[in-house]
Structures are given as C-alpha cells and as structure tokens.
Coordinates of C-alpha atoms in Angstrom, one line a residue:
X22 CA 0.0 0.0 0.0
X23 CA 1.1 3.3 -0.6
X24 CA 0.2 4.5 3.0
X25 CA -0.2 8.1 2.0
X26 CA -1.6 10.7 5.0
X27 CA -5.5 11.7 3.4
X28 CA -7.9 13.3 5.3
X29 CA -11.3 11.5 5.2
X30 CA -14.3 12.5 7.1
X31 CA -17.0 10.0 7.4
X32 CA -21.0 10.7 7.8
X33 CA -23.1 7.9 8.8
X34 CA -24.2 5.5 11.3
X35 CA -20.9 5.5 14.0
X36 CA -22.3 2.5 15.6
X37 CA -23.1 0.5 12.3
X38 CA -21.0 -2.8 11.7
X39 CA -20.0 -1.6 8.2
X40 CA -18.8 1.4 9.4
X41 CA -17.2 -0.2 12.1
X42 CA -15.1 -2.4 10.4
X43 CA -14.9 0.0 7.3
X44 CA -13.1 2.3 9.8
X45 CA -10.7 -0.5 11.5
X46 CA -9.5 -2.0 8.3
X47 CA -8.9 0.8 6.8
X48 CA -6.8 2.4 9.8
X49 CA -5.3 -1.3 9.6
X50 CA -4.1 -1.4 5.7
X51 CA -3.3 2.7 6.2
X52 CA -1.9 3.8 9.8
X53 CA -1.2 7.1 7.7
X54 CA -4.8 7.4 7.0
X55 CA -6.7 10.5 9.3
X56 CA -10.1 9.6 9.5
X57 CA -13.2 11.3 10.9
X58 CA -16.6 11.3 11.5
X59 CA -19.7 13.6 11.5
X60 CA -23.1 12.6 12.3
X61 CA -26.0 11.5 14.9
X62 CA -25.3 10.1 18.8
X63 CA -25.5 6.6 19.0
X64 CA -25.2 4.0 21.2
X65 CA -21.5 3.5 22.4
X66 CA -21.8 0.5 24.7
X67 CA -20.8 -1.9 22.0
X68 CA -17.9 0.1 20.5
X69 CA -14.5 -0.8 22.4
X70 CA -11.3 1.2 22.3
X71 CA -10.3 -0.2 19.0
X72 CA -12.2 1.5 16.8
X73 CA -12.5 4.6 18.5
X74 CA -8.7 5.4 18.7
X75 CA -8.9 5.1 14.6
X76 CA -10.5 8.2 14.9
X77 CA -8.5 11.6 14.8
X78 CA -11.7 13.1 15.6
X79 CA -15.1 12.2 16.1
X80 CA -18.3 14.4 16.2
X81 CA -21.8 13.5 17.7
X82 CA -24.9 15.4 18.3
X83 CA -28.9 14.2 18.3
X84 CA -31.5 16.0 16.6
X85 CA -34.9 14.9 15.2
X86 CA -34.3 13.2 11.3
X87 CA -37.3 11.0 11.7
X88 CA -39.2 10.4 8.5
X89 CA -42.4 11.1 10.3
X90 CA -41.3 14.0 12.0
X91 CA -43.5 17.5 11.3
X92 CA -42.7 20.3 8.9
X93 CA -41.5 22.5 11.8
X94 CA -39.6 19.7 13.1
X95 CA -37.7 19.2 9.6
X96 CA -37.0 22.9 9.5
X97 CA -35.4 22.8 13.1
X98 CA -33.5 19.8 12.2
X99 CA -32.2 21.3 9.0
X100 CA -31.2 24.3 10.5
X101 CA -29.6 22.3 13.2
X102 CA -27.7 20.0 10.7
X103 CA -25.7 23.5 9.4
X104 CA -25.1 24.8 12.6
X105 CA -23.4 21.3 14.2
X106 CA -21.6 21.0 10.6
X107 CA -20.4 24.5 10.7
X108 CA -19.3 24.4 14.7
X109 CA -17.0 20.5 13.3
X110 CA -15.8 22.1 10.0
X111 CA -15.1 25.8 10.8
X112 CA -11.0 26.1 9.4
X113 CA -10.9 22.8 8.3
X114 CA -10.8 21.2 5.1
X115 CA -11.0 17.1 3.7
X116 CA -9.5 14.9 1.0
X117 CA -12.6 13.0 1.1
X118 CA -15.9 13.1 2.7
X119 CA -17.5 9.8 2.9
X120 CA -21.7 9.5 3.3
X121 CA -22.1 5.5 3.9
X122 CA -26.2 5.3 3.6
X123 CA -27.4 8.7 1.6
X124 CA -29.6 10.2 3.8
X125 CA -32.1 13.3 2.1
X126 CA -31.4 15.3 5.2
X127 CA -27.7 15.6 4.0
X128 CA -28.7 18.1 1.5
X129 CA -29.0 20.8 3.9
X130 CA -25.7 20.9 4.1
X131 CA -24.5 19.7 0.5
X132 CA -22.8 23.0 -0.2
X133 CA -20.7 23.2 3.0
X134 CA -19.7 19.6 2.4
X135 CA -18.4 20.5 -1.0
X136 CA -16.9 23.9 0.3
X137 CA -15.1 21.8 3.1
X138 CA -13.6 18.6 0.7
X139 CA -11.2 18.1 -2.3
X140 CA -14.1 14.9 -3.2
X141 CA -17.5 14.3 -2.1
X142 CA -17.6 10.3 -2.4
X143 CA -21.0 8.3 -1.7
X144 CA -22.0 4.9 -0.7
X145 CA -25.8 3.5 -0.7
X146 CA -26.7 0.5 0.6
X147 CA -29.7 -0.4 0.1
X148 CA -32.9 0.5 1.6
X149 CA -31.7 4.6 1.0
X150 CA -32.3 3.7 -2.5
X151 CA -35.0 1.0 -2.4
X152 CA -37.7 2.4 0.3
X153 CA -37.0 6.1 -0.5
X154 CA -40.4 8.1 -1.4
X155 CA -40.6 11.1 -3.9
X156 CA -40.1 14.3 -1.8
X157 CA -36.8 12.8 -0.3
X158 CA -35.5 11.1 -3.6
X159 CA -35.7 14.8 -4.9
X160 CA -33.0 15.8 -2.3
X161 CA -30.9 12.6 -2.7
X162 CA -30.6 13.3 -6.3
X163 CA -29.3 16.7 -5.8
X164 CA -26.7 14.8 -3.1
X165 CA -26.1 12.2 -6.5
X166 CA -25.2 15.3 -8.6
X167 CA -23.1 16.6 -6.5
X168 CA -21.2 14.0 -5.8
X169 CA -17.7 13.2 -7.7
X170 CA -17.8 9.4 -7.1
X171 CA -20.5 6.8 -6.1
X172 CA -19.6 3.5 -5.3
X173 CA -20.7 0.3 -5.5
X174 CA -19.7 -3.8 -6.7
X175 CA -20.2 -4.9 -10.1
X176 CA -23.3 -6.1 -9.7
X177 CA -27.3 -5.6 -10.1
X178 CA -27.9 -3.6 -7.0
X179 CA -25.1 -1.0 -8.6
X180 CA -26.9 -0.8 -11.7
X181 CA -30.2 -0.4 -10.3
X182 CA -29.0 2.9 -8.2
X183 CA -27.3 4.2 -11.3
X184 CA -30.7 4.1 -13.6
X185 CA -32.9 5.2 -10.4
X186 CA -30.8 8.4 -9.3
X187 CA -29.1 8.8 -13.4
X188 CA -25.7 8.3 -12.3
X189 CA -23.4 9.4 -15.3
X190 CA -20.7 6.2 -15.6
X191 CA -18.1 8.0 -14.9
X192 CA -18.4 8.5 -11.6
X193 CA -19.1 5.2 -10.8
X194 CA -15.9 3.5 -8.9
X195 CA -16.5 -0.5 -8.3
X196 CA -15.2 -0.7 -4.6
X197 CA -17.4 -2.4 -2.4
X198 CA -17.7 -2.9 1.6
X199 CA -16.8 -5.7 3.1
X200 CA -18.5 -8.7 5.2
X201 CA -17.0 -9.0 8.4
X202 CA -17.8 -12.9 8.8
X203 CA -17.1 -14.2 5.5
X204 CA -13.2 -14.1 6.5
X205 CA -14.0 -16.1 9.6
X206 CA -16.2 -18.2 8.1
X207 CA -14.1 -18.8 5.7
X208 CA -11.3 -20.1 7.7
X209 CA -13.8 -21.8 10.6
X210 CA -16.6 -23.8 8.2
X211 CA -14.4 -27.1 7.3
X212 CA -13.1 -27.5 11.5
X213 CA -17.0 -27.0 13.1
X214 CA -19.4 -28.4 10.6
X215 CA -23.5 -28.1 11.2
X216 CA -23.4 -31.0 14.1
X217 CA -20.7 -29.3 16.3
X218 CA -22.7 -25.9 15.9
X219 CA -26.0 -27.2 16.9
X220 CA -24.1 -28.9 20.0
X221 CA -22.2 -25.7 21.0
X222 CA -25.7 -23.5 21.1
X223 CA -27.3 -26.8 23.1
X224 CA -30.2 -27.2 20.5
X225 CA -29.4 -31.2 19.9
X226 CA -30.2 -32.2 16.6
X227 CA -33.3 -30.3 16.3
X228 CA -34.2 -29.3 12.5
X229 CA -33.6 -25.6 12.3
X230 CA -35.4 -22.8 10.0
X231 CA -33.8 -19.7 10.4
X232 CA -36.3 -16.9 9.4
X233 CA -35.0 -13.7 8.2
X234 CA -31.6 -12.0 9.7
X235 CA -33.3 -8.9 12.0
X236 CA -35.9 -7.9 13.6
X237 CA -37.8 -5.8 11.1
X238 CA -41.4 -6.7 10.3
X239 CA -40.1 -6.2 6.9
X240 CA -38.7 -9.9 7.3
X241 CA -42.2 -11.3 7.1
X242 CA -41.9 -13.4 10.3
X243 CA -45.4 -13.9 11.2
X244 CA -46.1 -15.3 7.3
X245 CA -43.4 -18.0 7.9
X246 CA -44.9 -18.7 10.7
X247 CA -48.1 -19.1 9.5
X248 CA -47.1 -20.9 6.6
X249 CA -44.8 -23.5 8.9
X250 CA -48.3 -24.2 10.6
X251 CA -50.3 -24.7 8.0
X252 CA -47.7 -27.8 6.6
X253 CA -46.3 -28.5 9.8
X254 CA -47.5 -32.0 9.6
X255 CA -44.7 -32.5 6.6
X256 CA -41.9 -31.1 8.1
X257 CA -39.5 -32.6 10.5
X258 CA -40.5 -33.6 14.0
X259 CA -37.9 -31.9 15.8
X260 CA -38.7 -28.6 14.5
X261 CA -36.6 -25.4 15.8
X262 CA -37.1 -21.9 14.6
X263 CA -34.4 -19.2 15.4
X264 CA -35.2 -15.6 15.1
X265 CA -32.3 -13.4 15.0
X266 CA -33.6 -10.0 16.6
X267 CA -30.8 -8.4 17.4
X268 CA -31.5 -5.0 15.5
X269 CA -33.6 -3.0 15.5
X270 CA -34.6 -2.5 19.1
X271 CA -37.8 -3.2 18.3
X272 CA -39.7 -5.1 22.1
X273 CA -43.5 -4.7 20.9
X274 CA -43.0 -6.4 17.9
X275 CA -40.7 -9.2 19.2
X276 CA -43.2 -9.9 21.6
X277 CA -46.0 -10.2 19.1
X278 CA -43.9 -12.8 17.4
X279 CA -43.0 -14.9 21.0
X280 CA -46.1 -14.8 21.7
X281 CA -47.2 -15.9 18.3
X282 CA -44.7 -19.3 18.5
X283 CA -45.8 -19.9 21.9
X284 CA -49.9 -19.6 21.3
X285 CA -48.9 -22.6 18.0
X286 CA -46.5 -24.7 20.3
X287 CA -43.5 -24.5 18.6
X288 CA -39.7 -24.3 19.8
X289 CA -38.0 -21.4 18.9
X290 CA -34.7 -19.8 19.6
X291 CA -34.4 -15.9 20.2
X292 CA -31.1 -13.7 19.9
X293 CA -31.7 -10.0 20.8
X294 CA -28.3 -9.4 21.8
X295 CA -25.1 -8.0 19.3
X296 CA -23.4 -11.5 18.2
X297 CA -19.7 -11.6 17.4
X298 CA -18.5 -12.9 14.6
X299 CA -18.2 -16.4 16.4
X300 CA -21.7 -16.4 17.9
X301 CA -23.1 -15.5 14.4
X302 CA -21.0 -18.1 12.6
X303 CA -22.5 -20.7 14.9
X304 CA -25.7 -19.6 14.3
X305 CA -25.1 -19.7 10.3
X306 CA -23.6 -22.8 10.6
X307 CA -26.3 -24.4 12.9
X308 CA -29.3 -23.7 10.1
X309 CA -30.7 -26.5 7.4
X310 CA -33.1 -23.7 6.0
X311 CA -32.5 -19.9 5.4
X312 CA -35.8 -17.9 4.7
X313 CA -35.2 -14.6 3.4
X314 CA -38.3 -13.3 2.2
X315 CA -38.5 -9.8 2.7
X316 CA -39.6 -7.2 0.0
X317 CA -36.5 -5.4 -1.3
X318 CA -33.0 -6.3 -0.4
X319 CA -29.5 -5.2 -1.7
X320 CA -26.4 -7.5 -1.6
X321 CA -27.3 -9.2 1.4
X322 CA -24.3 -10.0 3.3
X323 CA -26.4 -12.4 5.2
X324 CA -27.4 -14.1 2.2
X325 CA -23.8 -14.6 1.4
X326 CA -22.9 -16.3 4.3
X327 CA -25.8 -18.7 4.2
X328 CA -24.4 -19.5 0.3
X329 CA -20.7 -19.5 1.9
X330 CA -21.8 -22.3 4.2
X331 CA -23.5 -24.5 1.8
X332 CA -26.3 -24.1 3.5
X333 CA -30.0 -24.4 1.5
X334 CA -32.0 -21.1 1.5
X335 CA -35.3 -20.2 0.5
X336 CA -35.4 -16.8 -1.4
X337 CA -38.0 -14.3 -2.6
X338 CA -38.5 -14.5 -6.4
X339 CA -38.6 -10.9 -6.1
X340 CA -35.2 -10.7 -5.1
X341 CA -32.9 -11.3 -7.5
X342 CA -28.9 -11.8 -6.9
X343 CA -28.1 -12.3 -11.5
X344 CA -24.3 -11.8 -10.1
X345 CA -24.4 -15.3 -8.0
X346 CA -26.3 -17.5 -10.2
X347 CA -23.9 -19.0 -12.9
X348 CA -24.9 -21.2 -15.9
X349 CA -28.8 -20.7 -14.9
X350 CA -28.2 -22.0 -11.4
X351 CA -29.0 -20.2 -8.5
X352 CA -27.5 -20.8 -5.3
X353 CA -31.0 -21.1 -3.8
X354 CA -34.4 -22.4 -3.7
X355 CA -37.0 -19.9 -5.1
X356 CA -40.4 -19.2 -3.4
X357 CA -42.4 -17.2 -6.2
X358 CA -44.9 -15.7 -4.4
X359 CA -46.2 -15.6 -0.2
X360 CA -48.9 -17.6 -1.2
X361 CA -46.9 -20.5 -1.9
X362 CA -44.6 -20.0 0.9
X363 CA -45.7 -23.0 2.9
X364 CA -45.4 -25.9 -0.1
X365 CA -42.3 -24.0 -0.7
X366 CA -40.7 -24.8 2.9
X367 CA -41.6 -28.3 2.7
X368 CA -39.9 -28.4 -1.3
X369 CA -36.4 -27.0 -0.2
X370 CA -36.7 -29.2 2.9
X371 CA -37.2 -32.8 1.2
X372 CA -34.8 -32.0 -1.7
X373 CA -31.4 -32.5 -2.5
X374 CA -28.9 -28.9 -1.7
X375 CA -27.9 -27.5 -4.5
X376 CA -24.3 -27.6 -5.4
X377 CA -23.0 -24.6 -5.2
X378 CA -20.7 -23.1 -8.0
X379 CA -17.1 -22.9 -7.1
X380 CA -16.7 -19.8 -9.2
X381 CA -19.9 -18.3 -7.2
X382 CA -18.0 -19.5 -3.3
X383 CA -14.8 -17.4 -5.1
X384 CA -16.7 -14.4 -5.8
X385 CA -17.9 -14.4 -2.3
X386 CA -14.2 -15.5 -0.9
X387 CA -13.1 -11.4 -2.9
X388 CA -15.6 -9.9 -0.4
X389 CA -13.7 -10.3 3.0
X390 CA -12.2 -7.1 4.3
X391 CA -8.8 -7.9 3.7
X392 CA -9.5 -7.6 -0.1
X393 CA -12.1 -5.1 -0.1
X394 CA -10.1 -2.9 2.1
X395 CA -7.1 -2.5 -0.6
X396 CA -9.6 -1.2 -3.2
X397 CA -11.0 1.6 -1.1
X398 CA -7.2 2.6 0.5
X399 CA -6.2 2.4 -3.9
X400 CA -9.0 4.8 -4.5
X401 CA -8.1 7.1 -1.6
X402 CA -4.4 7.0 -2.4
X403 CA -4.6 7.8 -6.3
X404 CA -7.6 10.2 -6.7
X405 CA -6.9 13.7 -4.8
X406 CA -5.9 16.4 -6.1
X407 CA -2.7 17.9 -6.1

C-alpha cells in the first residue's frame, strides 16, 4: 500500500458494523490514513477502544431526522444540521468526505460539504435507494449530482441505483464494503461443521429454519410462521425456529412474534443481543433452511454467508442476486410468491442442496475485508488532487 496521509471525514451510522469495520481496516491497511466522523449520537456500549482510537476526531450530536417528523420539526433539524456542521468544520478542510447510507437530510448541508472537501464520495446501501419516497429522492438526487464518485460492486444492486438516481458512468468507482464474517467463516466452516454448531448452542439435533436475519417486520416473520403451521405436519419432527432479533430495538414487535410461537407450540430460539463474529458463525452454521423473504434487499451479506456455508435457503423470487447464479443455477431455492410460501418450505426441505458453483463461493471469498479494504485505500491514495 502506498500508505499516504489523506484526510477523510466520514457521515453515517458510528455504531453500524460496516462502518465499524470499514473504519478498523482501513486504519489497519493505512496507519497514515486520518479519519473522521460527522453525524448523529448513538449507542456507544458496543464500540471498544479499538475502533475509536482510529479516529482523529469524532463528532456526535442528536437532533430529530425521523421520517415522520412535522414540517417544523424538519425545518429545526435542518437548520440544526448546518449549525453542528459548521461548529465541526469551521478552518478545516477534507480529501474525502464519505456518506455511507445517503440520507435526504444531508442536503441541507451539501454546499458546505463540497466547500469543506477536495471529493465528495457516496455509498448507498440499500434501503436509502429501495424504500426512498418522492419528496426525499428529490434531495438525494441533488446529493447524486453533486457528488464526484458513487460507489458500488459490479453487480445488479449498482446498476439499479445508477438508472434510479441517473448516475453518469463515470463517476461510478467499483469498490465495495466488506462482510466482516465471510473471513472467519471462511477459515472456521471445514473444522465446526453443522453437528458441532447445533451442540455448542445446546439445540441437539433439532431441525432448524432460520427466518430472516433482523428484527424488522419487513422480514415477514409472522407469514413464515403461519405458513410452517399450516404444513407442519410434513416437516420434521424436531422442529426449531431461530429468530435473529438483534437489531432493530424493536420489544413490541418481538413480543408479538414470541407470543405468536408460543400460542402454536413450537420451539423457537431468540437472539436480541449483538453477536460476534463467532456467535453468528454458529448460528449460520447451525441452520438447514435460510428464509429470506423480505420485499427489497440489496447485496445481502447475510445471504452470502448462508451460500458460503453450503447451506439451503429459501429466497424471494422478487429478489434477484443475476451476479451469484452461474450457468442458470442459483444458489437457492426460489419461493415465487407468499402464497406458496408453505409448499415452498416443505420443497427445499425434502430436496437435494444444491451444489453450489465454485466460481460463485470465489466471488464471495473477494468480499472479506482484507480484499475489499485494498480497493478503497487504492481509490483514496490515487484520486486527490494535487
């Protein structure tokens, strides 16, 4: 690496995984690197020592961004938005500023984000370009214009954010964030196969459907459910459901769904509490069946890890993945509408996995952080301006 000293300030989410780990490698590949962040308080409890001390400086405040918030309220926050940007960035001045997840709000202070950087460099990931309505895709796309580089992996969820927002080409830059478990998993899944999971989270040899990765009613839990009741007479006997509900913080609804498990009588296996990379490898590695059902999606990292361990997975027809599926195959059984969802379950359960395509598992193998990493540091190294 060429380990030269730019200045990158990043907006965003300071407690998100991604940006976690974005922030670590990067400090990792390029102890030259200054790197700081702008945006909303969030929960520290989780973030150790470690990432924090990759910080030069970091920069937290709270106002009221809520989509559902009044006009008054979006005025306030706006006006609020300038005057923590202008009390950070006063004197100062970036190689880089970073938005990872392109909120609207951001364009109420797009021109002091271009007055105070050499490059205004953006990242979606998914749901800011999927579940965006019309008033606040009007103020993203003036954040798209502005911006000198948007960037994304070679892949469908790229080229869908190019048409939506009319991305010219050239600013396009195919670097891509990484997924924290795929290194681990792939260095753990040949030494503690499916057995040896299941026995380290004391479930037995219980049958287990994993249904979705969060706790978002977006994930459709209560249709699986209802569809695994409706057929449970063909599916195993020693039936276990897992819900990962570990984000978001979301008790009324998890309670809806224990309740729902309990009122049916069957066993089910909650996490609510942040996993490490261990604990979610174990749970990965402990599931037959993957359902992943939820209306839009980007390049699910989840879904990757489900492929990465071989294990089968259920996916909406709806959401397609062209850049995994090679010679017509995809890596995963297809479910084409919710109607169908139960006969669907009981199909990927009774037949043979799919083989997955070793060109597809070596795709996924370039997505650790060690790879991805070198990409960004290469794009952050070559492209300021001297």
């Amino acid at each position: 690496m060429n380990n030269k000293d730019y200045s990158i300030l990043i907006l965003g989410n300071f407690a998100s995984i991604y940006i976690v780990q974005f922030v670590k490698n990067l400090k990792q590949v390029n102890p030259a690197a200054h790197i700081f962040f702008w945006g909303y308080t969030q929960d520290m409890d989780t973030l150790g020592k470690d990432y924090l001390s990759c910080y030069d400086e970091y920069y937290l405040f709270d106002v009221n961004h809520k989509a559902s918030s009044s006009i008054l309220e979006k005025v306030t926050a706006s006006i609020q938005l300038k005057y923590h940007f202008k009390k950070f960035a006063s004197g100062r001045h970036f190689d880089y500023i970073s938005i990872q997840y392109v909120r609207p709000e951001f364009f109420f202070v797009l021109h002091a984000l271009k007055k105070h950087s050499s490059k205004l460099i953006l990242t979606p990931w998914g749901s800011d370009v999927y579940r965006i309505n019309k008033y606040f895709k009007k103020l993203a796309q003036r954040i798209y214009d502005a911006a000198d580089y948007v960037t994304g992996p070679d892949d469908r969820f790229t080229r869908d954010f190019t048409r939506i927002f009319n991305v010219p080409q050239q600013k396009i830059v195919h670097v891509d964030l990484g997924v924290a478990p795929i290194d681990y998993i792939i260095s753990h899944k040949n030494q503690i196969d499916s057995d040896e999971a299941k026995h380290q989270l004391e479930i037995g040899s219980s049958y287990v459907i994993t249904c979705g990765y969060n706790a978002s009613i977006s994930h459709r839990h209560h249709e699986i459910i209802e569809a695994i009741v409706k057929f449970r007479d063909q599916l195993p006997q020693d039936l276990l459901l897992i819900f990962p509900f570990t984000y978001p913080k979301n008790p009324e609804y998890v309670d809806t769904i224990r309740r729902e498990v309990a009122n049916y009588g069957l066993k089910a296996l909650y996490f609510e509490e942040f996993l490490e990379i261990p604990q979610l490898f174990l749970l990965r590695q402990a599931t037959d069946l993957f359902i992943h059902i939820q209306p839009t999606d980007a390049s699910s990292g989840t879904l990757y890890e489900y492929i990465l361990c071989e294990k089968k997975i259920l996916n909406g027809s709806w959401l397609k993945y062209p850049d995994i599926e090679r010679n017509g195959v995809k890596p995963y059984f297809v479910v084409e509408d919710l109607n169908h969802l139960g006969e669907s379950i009981v199909n990927a359960i009774k037949s043979e996995p799919i083989k997955i395509d070793s060109q597809v598992l070596a795709d996924l193998e370039k997505k650790q952080w060690k790879v991805a990493i070198k990409d960004w540091d290469q794009l952050l190294s070559t492209h300021l301006d001297h």
